[in-house]
Coordinates of C-alpha atoms and ligand atoms in Angstrom, one line a residue:
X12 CA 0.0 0.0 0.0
X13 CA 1.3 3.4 -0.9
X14 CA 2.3 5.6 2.6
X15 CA 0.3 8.8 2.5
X16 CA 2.2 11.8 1.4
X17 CA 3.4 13.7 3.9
X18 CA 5.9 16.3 3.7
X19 CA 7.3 18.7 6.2
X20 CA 9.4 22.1 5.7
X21 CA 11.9 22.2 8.9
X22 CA 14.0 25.2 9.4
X23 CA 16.1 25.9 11.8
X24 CA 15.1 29.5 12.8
X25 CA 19.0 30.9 12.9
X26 CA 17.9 33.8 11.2
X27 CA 15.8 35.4 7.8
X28 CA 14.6 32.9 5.5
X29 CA 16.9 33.0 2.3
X30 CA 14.8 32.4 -1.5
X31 CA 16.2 29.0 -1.5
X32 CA 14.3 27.9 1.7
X33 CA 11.3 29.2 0.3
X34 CA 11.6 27.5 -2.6
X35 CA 12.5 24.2 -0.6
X36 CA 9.2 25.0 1.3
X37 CA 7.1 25.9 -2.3
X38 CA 8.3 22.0 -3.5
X39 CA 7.3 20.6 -0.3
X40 CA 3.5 22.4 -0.4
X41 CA 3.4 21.8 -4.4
X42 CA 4.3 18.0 -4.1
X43 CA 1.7 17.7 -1.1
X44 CA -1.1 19.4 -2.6
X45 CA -0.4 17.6 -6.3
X46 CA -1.3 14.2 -4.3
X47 CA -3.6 15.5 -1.5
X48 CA -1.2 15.1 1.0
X49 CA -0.4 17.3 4.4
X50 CA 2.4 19.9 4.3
X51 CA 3.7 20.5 7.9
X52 CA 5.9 23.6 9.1
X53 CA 8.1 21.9 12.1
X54 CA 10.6 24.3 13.2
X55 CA 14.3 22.6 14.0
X56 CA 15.2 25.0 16.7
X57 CA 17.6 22.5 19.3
X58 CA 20.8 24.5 18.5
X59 CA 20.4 26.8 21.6
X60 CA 23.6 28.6 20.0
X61 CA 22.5 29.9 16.5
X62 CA 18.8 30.7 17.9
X63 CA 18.1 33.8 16.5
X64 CA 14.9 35.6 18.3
X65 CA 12.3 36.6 15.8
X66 CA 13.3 34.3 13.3
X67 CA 10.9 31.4 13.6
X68 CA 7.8 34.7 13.0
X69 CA 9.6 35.5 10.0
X70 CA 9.2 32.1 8.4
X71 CA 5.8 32.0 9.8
X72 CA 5.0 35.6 7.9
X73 CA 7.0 34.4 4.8
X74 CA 5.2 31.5 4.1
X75 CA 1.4 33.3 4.7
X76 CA 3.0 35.9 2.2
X77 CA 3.7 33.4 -0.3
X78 CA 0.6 31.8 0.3
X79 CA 2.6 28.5 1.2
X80 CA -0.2 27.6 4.1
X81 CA 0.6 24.5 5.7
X82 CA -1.6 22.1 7.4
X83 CA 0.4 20.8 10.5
X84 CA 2.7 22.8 12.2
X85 CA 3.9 25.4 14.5
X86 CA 1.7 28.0 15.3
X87 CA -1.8 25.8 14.6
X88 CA -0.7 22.1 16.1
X89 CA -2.0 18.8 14.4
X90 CA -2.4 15.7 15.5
X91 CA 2.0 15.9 16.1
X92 CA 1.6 18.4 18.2
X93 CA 4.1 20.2 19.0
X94 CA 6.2 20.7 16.2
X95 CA 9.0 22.7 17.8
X96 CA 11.8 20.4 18.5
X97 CA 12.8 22.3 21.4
X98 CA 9.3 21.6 22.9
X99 CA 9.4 17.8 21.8
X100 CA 13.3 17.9 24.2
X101 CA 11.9 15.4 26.4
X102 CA 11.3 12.6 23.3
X103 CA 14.7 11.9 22.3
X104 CA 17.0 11.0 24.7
X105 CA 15.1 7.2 24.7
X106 CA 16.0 7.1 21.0
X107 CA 20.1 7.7 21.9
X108 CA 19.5 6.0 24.7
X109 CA 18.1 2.9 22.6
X110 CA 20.6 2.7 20.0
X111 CA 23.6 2.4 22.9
X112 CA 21.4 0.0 24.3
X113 CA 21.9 -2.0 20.5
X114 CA 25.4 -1.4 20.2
X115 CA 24.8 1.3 17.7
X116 CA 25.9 4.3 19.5
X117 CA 28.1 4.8 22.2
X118 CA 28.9 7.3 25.2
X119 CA 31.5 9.2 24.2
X120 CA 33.7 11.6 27.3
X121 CA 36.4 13.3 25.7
X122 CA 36.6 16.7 27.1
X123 CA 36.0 19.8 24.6
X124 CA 39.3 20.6 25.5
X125 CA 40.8 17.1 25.1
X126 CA 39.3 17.2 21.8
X127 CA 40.9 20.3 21.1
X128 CA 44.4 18.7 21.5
X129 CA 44.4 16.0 19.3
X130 CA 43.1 17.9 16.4
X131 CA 46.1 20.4 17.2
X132 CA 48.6 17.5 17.4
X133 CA 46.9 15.8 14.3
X134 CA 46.6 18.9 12.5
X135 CA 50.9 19.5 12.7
X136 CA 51.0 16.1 10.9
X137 CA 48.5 17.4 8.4
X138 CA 45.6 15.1 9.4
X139 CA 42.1 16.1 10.1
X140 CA 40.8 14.5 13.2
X141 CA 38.1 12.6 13.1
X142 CA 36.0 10.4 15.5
X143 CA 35.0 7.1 13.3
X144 CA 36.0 3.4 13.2
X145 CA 39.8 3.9 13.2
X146 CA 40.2 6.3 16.1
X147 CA 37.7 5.9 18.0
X148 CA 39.4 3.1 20.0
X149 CA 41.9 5.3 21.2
X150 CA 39.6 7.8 22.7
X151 CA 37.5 8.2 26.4
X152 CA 34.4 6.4 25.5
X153 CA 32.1 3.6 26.8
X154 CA 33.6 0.9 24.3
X155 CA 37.2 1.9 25.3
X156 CA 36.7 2.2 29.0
X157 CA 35.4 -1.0 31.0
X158 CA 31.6 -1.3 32.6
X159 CA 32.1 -0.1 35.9
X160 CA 34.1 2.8 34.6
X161 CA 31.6 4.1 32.4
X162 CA 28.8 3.3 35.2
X163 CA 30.8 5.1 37.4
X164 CA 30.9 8.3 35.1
X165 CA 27.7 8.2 34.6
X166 CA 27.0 8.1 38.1
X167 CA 29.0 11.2 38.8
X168 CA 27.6 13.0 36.3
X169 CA 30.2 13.6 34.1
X170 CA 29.3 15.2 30.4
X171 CA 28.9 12.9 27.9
X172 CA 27.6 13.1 24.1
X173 CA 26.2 10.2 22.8
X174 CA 27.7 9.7 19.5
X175 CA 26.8 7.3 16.1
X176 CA 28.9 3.6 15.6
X177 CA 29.9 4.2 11.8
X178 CA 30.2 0.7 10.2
X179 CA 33.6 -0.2 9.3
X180 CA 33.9 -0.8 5.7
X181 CA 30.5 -0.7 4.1
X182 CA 28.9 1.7 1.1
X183 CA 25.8 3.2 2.4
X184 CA 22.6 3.7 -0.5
X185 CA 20.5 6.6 -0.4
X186 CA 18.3 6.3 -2.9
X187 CA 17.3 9.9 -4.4
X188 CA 14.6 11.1 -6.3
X189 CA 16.1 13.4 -8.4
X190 CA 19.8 12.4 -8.3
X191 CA 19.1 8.3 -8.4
X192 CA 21.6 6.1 -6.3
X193 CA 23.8 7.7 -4.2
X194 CA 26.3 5.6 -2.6
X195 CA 29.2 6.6 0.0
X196 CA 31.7 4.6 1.4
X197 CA 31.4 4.6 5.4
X198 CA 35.3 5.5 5.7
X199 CA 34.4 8.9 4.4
X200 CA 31.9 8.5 7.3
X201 CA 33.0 9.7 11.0
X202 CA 30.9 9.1 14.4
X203 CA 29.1 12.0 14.5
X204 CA 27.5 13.2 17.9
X205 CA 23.6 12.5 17.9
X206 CA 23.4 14.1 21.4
X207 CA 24.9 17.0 23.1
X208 CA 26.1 17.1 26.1
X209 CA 23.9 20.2 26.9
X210 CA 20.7 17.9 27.1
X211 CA 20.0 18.6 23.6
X212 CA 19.6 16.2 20.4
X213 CA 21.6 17.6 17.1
X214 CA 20.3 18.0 13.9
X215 CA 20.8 14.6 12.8
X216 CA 18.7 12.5 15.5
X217 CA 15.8 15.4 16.4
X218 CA 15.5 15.2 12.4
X219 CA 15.5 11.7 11.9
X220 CA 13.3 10.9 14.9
X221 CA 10.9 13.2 14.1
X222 CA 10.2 12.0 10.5
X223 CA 9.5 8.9 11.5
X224 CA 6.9 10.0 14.4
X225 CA 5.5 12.3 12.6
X226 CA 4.8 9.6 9.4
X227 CA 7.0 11.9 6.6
X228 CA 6.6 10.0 3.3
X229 CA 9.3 12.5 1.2
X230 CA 12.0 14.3 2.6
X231 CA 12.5 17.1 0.2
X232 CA 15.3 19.7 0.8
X233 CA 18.5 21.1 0.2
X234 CA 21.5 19.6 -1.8
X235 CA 23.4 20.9 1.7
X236 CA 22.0 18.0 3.2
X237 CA 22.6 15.4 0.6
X238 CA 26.2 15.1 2.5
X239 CA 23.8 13.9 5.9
X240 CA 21.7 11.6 4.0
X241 CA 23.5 8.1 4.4
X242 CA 24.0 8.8 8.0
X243 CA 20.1 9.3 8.1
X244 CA 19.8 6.0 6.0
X245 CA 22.2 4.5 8.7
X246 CA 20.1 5.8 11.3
X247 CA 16.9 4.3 10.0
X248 CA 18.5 1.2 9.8
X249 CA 19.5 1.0 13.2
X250 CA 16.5 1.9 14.2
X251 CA 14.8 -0.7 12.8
X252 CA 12.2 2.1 10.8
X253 CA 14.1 0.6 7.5
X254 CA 10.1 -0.1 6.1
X255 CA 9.0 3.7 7.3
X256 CA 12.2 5.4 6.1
X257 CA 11.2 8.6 3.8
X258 CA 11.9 8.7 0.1
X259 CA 14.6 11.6 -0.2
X260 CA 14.6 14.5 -2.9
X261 CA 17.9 16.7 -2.9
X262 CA 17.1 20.2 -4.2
X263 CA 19.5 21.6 -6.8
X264 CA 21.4 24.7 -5.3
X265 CA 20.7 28.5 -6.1
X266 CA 23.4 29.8 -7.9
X267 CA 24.9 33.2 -7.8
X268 CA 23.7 35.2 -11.4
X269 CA 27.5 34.8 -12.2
X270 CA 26.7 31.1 -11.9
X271 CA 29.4 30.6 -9.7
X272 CA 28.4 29.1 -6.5
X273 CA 25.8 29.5 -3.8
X274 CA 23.5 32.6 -3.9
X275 CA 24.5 34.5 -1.1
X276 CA 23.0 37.5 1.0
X277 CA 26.1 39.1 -0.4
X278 CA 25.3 38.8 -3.7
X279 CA 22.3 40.9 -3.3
X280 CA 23.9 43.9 -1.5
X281 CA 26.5 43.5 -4.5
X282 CA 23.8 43.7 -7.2
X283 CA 21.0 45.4 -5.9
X284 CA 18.0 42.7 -5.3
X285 CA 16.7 41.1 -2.2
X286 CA 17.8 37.6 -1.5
X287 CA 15.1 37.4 1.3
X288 CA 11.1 37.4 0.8
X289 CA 10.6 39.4 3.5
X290 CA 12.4 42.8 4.9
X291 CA 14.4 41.5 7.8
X292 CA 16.0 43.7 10.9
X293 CA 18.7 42.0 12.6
X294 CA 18.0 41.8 15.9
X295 CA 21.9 42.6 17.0
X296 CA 23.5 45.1 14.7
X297 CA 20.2 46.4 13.5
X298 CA 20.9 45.9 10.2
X299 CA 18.1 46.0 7.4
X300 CA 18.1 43.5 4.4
X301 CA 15.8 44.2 1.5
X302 CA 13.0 41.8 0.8
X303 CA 10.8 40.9 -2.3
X304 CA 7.3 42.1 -0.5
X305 CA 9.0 45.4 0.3
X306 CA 10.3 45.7 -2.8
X307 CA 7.4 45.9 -5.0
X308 CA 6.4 42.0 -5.9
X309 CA 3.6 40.2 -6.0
X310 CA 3.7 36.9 -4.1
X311 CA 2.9 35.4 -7.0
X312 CA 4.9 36.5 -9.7
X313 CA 8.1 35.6 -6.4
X314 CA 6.1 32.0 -6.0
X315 CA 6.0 31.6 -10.1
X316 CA 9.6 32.7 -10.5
X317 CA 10.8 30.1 -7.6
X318 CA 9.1 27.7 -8.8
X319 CA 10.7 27.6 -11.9
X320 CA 14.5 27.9 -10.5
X321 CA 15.6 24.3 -10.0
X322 CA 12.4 22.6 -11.9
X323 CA 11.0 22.5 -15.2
X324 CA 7.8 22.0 -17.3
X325 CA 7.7 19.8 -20.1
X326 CA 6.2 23.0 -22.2
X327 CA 7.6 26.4 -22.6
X328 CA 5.1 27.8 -20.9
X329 CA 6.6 30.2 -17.9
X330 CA 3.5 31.8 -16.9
X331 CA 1.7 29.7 -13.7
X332 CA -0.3 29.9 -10.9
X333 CA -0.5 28.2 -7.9
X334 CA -3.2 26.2 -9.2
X335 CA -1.4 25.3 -12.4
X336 CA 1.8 24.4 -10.9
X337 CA 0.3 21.9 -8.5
X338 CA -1.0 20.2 -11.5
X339 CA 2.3 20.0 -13.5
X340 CA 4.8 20.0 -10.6
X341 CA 7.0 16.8 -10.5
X342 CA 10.0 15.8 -8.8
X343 CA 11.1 13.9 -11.3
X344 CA 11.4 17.0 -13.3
X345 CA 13.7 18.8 -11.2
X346 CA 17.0 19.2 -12.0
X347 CA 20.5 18.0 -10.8
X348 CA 22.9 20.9 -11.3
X349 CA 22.2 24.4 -9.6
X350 CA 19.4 26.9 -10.9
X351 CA 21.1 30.5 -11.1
X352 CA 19.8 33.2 -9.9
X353 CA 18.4 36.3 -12.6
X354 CA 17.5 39.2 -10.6
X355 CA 16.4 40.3 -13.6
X356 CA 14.2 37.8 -14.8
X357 CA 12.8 38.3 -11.4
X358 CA 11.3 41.9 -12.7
X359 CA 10.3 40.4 -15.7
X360 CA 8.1 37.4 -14.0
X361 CA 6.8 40.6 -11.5
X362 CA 5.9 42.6 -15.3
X363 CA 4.1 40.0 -16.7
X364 CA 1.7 39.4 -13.5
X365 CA 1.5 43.7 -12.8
X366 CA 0.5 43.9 -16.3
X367 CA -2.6 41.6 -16.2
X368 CA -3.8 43.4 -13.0
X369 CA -7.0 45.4 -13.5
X370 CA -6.4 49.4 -13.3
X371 CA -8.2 49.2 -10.1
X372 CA -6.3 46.6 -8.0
X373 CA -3.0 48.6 -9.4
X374 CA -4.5 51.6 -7.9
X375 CA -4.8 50.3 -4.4
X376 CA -1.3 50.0 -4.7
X377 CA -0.7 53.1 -5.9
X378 CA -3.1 54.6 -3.5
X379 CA -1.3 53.2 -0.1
X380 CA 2.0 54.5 -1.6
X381 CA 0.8 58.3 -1.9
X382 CA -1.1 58.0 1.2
X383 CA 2.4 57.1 2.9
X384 CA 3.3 60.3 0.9
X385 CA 0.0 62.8 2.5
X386 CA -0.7 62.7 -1.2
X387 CA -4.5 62.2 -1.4
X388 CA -6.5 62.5 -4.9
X389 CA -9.4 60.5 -6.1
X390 CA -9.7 56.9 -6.5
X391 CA -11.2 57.6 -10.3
X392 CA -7.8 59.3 -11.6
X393 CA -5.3 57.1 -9.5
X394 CA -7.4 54.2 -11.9
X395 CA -6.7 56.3 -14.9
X396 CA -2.6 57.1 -14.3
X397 CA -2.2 53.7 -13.5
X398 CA -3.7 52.3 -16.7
X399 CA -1.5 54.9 -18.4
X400 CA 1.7 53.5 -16.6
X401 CA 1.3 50.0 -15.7
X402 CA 2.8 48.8 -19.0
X403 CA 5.9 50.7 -17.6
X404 CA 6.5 49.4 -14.5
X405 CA 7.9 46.4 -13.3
X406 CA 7.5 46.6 -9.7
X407 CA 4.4 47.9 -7.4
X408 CA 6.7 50.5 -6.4
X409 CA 7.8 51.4 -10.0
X410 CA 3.4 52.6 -10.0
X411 CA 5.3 55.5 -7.9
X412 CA 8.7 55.9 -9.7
X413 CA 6.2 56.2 -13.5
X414 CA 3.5 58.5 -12.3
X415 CA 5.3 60.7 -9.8
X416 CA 5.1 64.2 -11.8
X417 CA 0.8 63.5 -12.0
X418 CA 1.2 64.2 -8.4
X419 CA 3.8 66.5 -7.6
X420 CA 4.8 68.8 -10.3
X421 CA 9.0 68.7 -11.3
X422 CA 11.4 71.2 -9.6
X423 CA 13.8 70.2 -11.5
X424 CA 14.5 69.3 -15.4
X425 CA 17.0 67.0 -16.5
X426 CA 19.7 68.1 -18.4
X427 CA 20.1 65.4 -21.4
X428 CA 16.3 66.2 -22.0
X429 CA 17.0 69.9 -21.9
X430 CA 20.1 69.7 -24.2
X431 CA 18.0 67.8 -26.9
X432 CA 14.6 69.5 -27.0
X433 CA 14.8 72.7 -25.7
X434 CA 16.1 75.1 -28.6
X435 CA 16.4 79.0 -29.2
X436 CA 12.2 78.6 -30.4
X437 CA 11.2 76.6 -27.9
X438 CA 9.9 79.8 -25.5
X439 CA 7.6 81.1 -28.2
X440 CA 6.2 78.2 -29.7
X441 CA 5.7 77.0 -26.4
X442 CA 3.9 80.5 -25.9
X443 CA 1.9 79.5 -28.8
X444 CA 1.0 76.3 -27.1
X445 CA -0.2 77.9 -24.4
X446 CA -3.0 80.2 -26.2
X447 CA -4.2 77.0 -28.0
X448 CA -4.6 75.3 -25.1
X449 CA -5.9 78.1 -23.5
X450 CA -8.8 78.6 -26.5
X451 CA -10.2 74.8 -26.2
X452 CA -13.5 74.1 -25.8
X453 CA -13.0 71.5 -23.4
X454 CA -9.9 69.4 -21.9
X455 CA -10.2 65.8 -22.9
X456 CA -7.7 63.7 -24.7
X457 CA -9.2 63.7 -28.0
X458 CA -9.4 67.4 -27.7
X459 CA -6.1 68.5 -27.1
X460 CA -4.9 65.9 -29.3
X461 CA -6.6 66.9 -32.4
X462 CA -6.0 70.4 -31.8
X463 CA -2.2 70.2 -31.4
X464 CA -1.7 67.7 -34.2
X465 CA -3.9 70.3 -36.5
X466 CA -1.4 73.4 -35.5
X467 CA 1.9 71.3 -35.8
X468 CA 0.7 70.3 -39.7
X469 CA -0.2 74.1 -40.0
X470 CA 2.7 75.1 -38.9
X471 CA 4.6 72.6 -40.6
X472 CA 6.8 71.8 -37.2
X473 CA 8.1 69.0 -36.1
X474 CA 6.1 66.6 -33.6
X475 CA 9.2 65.5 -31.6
X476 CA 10.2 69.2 -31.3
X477 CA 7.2 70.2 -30.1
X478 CA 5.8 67.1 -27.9
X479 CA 9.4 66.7 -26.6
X480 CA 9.8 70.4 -25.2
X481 CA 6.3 70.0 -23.5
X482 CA 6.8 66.8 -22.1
X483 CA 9.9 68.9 -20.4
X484 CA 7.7 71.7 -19.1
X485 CA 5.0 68.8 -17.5
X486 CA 7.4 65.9 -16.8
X487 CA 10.8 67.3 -15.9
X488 CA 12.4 64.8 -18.3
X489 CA 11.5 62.3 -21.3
X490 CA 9.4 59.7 -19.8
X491 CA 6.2 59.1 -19.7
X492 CA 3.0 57.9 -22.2
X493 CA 0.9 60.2 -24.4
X494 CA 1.4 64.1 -24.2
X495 CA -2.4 64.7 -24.3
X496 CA -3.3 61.8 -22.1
X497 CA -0.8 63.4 -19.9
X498 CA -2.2 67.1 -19.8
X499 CA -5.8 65.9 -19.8
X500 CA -4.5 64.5 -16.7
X501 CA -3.5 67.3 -14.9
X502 CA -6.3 69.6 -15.9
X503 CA -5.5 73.1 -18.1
X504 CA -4.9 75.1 -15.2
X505 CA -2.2 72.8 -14.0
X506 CA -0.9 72.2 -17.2
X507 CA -0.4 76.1 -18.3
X508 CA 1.2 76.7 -14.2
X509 CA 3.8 74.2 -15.1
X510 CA 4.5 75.3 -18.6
X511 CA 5.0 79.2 -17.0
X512 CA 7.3 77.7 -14.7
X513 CA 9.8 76.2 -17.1
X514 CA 9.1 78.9 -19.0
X515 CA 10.9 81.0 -16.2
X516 CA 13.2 78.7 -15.4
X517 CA 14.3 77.6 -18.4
X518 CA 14.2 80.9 -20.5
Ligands
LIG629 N1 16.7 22.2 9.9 C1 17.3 21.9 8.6 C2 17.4 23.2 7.9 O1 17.5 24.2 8.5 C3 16.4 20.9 7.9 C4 17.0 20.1 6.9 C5 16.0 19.0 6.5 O2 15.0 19.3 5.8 O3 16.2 17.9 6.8 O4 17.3 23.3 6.7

């Protein structure tokens, strides 16, 4: 019978969620939903040294951002409950405890300190310590030391970890969805410590413990981890869960844009884009990182343009929502070698969703942004500029950054624009402008259209010369759609204030 899908997302909360997690956490929720299966959020918090306060909220208000809602986990319980390791503390000591009772792990007394030393000594000879098959005999340890020795150390409290008996000479198989058989000799293996010393299970145990209680039917995650898997495999074995052991999906990496290794936070202070969904404040230095909501994207165009780093469609198509990539998302389509990172490819995916928006949803965007800005005006003309604009903006906050001068008129003029358009005849026919402006009927579009189109044939003048110099007078520089779209805009008395103003200003 086929196991129930059940997959979990379990970050540690050390501090802001990078893109990749999300995107570990947007496989997870599209391979549960594709098979109606439960997506669980358990947060992996039992390194009481890289806790970072606030994190864990972050990934809780990234994934309700994205949409990514999960049906088990922190912050709503489930029938696991709870699902923060560091409130589950109590559970896995037995497990340690179990596997020394089999002969699979051991109690293991080396000091920090005496640890320290040999890795010194070792490290003069060029060696890199480690505890496995081959040294482990030599070290302070309950297969080393006899019975009553370890009893008695016990007894007196003395700290202990318990760590993992590597198998001598044996390849371990981790079978992988996306990478196939993956097969590691246990000499490149070492004893690693399954728990701490401080009361705490690592990584490794608290993980693997807590698939198998909480029924996880795919591990999906990280290539970082691929490196832990055979231990995990080992650990299931010794376990006895061999028959309950996960089936295991190693994400590709994000790359840097360059392509060259992992995208970093450092990448996007370099070049200019977030590398976090969500604005983050570091607690410590009170540092602020940039993140996609504040930015200007839609969690869906972010969501559309993970989804597509690191997996791929049969078709060409690049355009999905949710409900379409559920449909056509497949491990088995994911790829091996790292995704790279386009930051601009990013805009493009946030274009092609702003651009399908209706003029009213782009203007409660807009609208928030003046409001931030005391700028208040009415719904019906926010619509209007924003159906003007939207085809040039990219991001919610380009809405601002293409339709500032409807709102505040320009103090300044920019120079290139000047140099081009604004000749010795400029003032009069300008002047000219003016009076036919001033002499229309009415101020719609078509209007002032017509009319100016009519005097520039009259006149036999040249449309860029004129539309150009006007555009200067209303928009400060060369941006912007339709001149007459533009003025009808504004209004005439507007319009003729800012035309006097360059005017002055310019001469
Ligand atoms: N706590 C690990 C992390 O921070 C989880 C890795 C896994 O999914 O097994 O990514």
């Amino acid at each position: 019978m086929n196991k129930r899908v059940r997959v979990r997302f379990a970050p540690s909360p050390t501090g802001p969620l990078h893109i990749g997690g999300i995107r570990t956490a947007l496989y997870n929720y599209l391979f549960a939903k594709k098979h109606n299966g439960d997506f669980i959020l358990r947060i992996e918090d039992t390194d009481q040294n890289r806790y970072v306060p606030g994190a864990e909220d972050y990934i809780i208000d990234s994934l309700r951002w994205c949409g990514l809602q999960y049906n088990e986990g922190v912050g709503i319980g489930g029938p696991h409950a709870p699902y923060r390791q560091s409130e589950r503390k109590h559970l896995y000591k037995q497990y340690a405890d179990a596997l020394v009772e089999k002969g699979f792990a051991y109690y293991a007394f080396d000091t920090p300190d005496e640890l320290e030393n040999i890795r010194k000594q070792l490290e003069a000879q060029k060696i890199t310590f480690q505890y496995n098959p081959a040294t482990r005999s030599s070290m302070k340890n309950s297969i080393t030391l006899n019975e009553a020795e370890v009893k008695r150390l016990l007894l007196a409290d003395t700290p202990y970890v318990i760590r993992i008996k590597i198998p001598e000479h044996e390849e371990i198989i981790v079978n992988d969805i996306i990478r196939g058989e993956v097969r590691v000799h246990s000499s490149l293996m070492d004893d690693k410590v399954l728990y701490k010393s401080d009361g705490m299970p690592t990584y490794h145990l608290a993980n693997v413990v807590d698939d198998y209680l909480m029924e996880i039917s795919h591990v999906i995650r990280g290539e970082e981890w691929l490196p832990s898997a055979p231990l995990h495999v080992l650990l299931y074995r010794y376990f006895g869960w061999e028959s309950s052991m996960p089936q295991f999906a190693h994400l590709p990496l994000l790359l840097k844009p360059e392509g060259n290794g992992k995208l970093s936070k450092r990448d996007g202070d370099r070049l200019g884009f977030p590398v976090f969904p969500l604005q983050w404040t570091d607690p410590k230095s009170g540092e602020i990182s940039s993140g996609y909501r504040e930015s200007g994207y839609f969690p869906e165009a972010f969501i559309n343009m993970l989804s597509l780093l690191g997996w791929h469609p049969e078709t060409e198509q690049e355009i999905f929502t949710i409900e379409e990539l559920i449909q056509v998302f497949s491990l088995e389509r994911a790829s091996k070698s790292g995704a790279k990172f386009d930051p601009e490819k990013a805009k493009w995916f946030n274009h092609q969703y702003l651009i399908t928006k209706s003029n009213a949803e782009l203007a409660i965007c807009l609208k928030s942004i003046l409001i931030k800005k005391d700028i208040h005006v009415d719904d019906d003309k926010i619509e209007k500029i924003c159906g003007l604009i939207k085809e040039r903006a990219n991001l919610i906050s380009d809405l601002w950054n293409q339709s500032d001068y409807f709102f505040v008129a320009p103090d300044t003029y920019d120079e290139k624009t000047i140099k081009k358009y604004w000749k010795e005849n400029t003032p009069s026919l300008l002047n000219e402008l003016k009076s036919l402006l001033l002499s229309l009927d009415d101020f719609k579009k078509e209007t002032i259209e017509t009319a100016i189109h009519r005097y520039i044939e009259e006149n036999g003048l040249s449309m860029g010369q004129v539309m150009n110099s006007w555009r200067l007078t209303l928009v400060g520089t060369a941006k912007g759609p339709g001149m007459a779209d533009i003025a009808s805009i504004l209004g005439r008395e507007e319009v003729l204030a800012r035309m006097n103003k360059a005017l002055i200003e310019l001469k």
